[in-house]
C-alpha positions as a Python dict, from the first residue, in 0.01 Angstrom:
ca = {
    (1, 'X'): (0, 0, 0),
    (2, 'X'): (-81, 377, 77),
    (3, 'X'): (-369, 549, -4),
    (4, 'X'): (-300, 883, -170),
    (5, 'X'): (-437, 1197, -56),
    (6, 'X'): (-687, 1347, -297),
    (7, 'X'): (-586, 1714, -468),
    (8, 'X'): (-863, 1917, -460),
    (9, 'X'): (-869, 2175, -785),
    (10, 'X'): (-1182, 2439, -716),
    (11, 'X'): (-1285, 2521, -1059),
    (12, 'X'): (-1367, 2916, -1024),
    (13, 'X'): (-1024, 2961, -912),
    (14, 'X'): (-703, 3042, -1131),
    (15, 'X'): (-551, 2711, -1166),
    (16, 'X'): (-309, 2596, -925),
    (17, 'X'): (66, 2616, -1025),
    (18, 'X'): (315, 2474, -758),
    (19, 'X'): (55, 2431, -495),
    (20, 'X'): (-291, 2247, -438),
    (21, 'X'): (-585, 2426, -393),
    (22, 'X'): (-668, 2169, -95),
    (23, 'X'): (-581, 1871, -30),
    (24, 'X'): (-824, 1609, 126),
    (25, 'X'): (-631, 1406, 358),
    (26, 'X'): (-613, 1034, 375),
    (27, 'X'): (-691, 811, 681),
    (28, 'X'): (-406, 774, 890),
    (29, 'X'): (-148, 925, 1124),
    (30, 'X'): (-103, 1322, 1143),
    (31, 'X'): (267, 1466, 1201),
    (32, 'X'): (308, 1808, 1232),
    (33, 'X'): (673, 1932, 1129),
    (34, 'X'): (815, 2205, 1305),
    (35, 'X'): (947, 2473, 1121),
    (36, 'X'): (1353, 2332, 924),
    (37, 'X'): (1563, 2595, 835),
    (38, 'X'): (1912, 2554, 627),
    (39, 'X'): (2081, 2456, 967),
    (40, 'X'): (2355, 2204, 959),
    (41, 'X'): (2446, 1921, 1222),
    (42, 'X'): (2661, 2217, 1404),
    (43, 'X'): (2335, 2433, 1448),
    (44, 'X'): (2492, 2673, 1206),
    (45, 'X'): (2284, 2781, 869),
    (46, 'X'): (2414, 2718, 598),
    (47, 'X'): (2403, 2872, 216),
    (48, 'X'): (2379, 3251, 107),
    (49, 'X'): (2079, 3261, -156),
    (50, 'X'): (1731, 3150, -113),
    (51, 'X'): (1790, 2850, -284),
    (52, 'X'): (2061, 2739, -158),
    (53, 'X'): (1866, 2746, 226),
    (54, 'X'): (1575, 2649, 63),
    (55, 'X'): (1723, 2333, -51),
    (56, 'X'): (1878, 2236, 280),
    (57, 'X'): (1610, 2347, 440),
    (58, 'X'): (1352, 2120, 294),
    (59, 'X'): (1578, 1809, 307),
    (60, 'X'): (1595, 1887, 689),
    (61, 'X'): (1202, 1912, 678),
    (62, 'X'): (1203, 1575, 433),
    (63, 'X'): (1472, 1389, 710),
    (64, 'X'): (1187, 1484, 999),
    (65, 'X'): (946, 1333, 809),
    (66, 'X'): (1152, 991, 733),
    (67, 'X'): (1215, 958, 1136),
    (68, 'X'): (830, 994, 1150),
    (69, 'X'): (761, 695, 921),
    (70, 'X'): (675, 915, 652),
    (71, 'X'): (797, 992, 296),
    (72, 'X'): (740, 1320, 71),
    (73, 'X'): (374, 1254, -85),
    (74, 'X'): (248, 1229, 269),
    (75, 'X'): (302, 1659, 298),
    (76, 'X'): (-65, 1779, 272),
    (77, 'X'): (28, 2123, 398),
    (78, 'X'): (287, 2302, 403),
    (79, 'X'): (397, 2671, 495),
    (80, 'X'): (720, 2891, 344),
    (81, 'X'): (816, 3154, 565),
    (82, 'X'): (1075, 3390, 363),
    (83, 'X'): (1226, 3684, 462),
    (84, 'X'): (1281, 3788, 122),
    (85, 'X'): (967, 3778, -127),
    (86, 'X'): (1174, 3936, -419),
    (87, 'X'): (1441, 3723, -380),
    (88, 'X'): (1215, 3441, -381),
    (89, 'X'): (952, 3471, -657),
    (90, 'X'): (1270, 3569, -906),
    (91, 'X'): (1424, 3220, -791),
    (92, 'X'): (1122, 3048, -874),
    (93, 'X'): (1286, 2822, -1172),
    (94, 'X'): (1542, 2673, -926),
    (95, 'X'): (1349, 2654, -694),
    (96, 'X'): (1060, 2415, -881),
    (97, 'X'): (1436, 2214, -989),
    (98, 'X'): (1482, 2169, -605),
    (99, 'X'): (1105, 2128, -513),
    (100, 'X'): (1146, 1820, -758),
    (101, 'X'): (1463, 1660, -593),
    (102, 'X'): (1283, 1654, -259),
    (103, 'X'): (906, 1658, -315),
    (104, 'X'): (873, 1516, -693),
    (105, 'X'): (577, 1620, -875),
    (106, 'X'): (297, 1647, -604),
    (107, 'X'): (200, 1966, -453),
    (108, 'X'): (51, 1994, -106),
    (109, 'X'): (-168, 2311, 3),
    (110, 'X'): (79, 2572, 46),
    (111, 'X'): (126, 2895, 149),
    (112, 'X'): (454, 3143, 106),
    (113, 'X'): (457, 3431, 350),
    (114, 'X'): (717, 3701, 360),
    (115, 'X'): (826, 3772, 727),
    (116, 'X'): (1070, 4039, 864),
    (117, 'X'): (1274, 3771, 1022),
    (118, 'X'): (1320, 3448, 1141),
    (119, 'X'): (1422, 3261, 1499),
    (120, 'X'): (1795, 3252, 1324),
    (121, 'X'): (1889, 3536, 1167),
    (122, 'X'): (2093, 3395, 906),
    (123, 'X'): (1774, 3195, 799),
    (124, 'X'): (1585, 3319, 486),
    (125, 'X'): (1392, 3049, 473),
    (126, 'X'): (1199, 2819, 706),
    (127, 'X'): (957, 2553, 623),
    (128, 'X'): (678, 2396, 857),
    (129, 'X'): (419, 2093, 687),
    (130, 'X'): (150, 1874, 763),
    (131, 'X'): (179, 1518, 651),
    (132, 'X'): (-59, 1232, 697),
    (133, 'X'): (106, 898, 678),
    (134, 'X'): (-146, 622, 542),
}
């Protein structure tokens, strides 16, 4: 049996909505993912709106994470690099609907940054996490 990470909530700060304030980590084995665009087995990226990439994306992030040994609630961190900060925070409500089908309910430490582009670009979205596996 694992042992969870502990969510850390800091009380004079706004709650925490789709993210952890901190999260204390676990004993046990660090991975670091690299960053997992939308990019098919062909290289190619695939999907035209932020949510679309966003959901490949993160089950290319989720299928690193399985090779490691690990599963979803071992994420403590993890960063969203977007190229399009509009586009994302008005796709928030399918986005939390995707979050779900690959993360479930726990949130790790996160951070979404807006960049002006990414390696690919095609990419809107890249993801990059921290998990420990217990």
């Amino acid at each position: 049996m694992s042992t969870e990470h502990e969510i850390v909530t800091a009380a004079d700060l706004p709650a925490p909505v789709g993210y952890a304030h901190a999260v204390v980590a676990a004993a046990g084995r660090t991975v670091y993912l690299s960053g997992q665009t939308a990019q098919g087995p062909d290289g190619a990226i695939f999907g035209a709106s932020i949510v679309d990439q966003f959901d490949l994306a993160a089950r290319n992030l989720v299928a690193a994470l399985h090779a490691a040994g690990g599963q979803p609630d071992d994420l403590v961190s993890l960063q969203i690099f977007v190229t399009d900060l509009a586009a994302y925070r008005a796709s928030m409500s399918e986005l939390g609907s995707v979050w779900r089908t690959h993360f479930g309910r726990r949130y790790p430490a996160m951070a979404v940054l807006g960049v002006a582009e990414l390696f690919d670009p095609n990419a809107l979205v890249e993801l990059a996490g921290i998990a420990v596996i217990t």
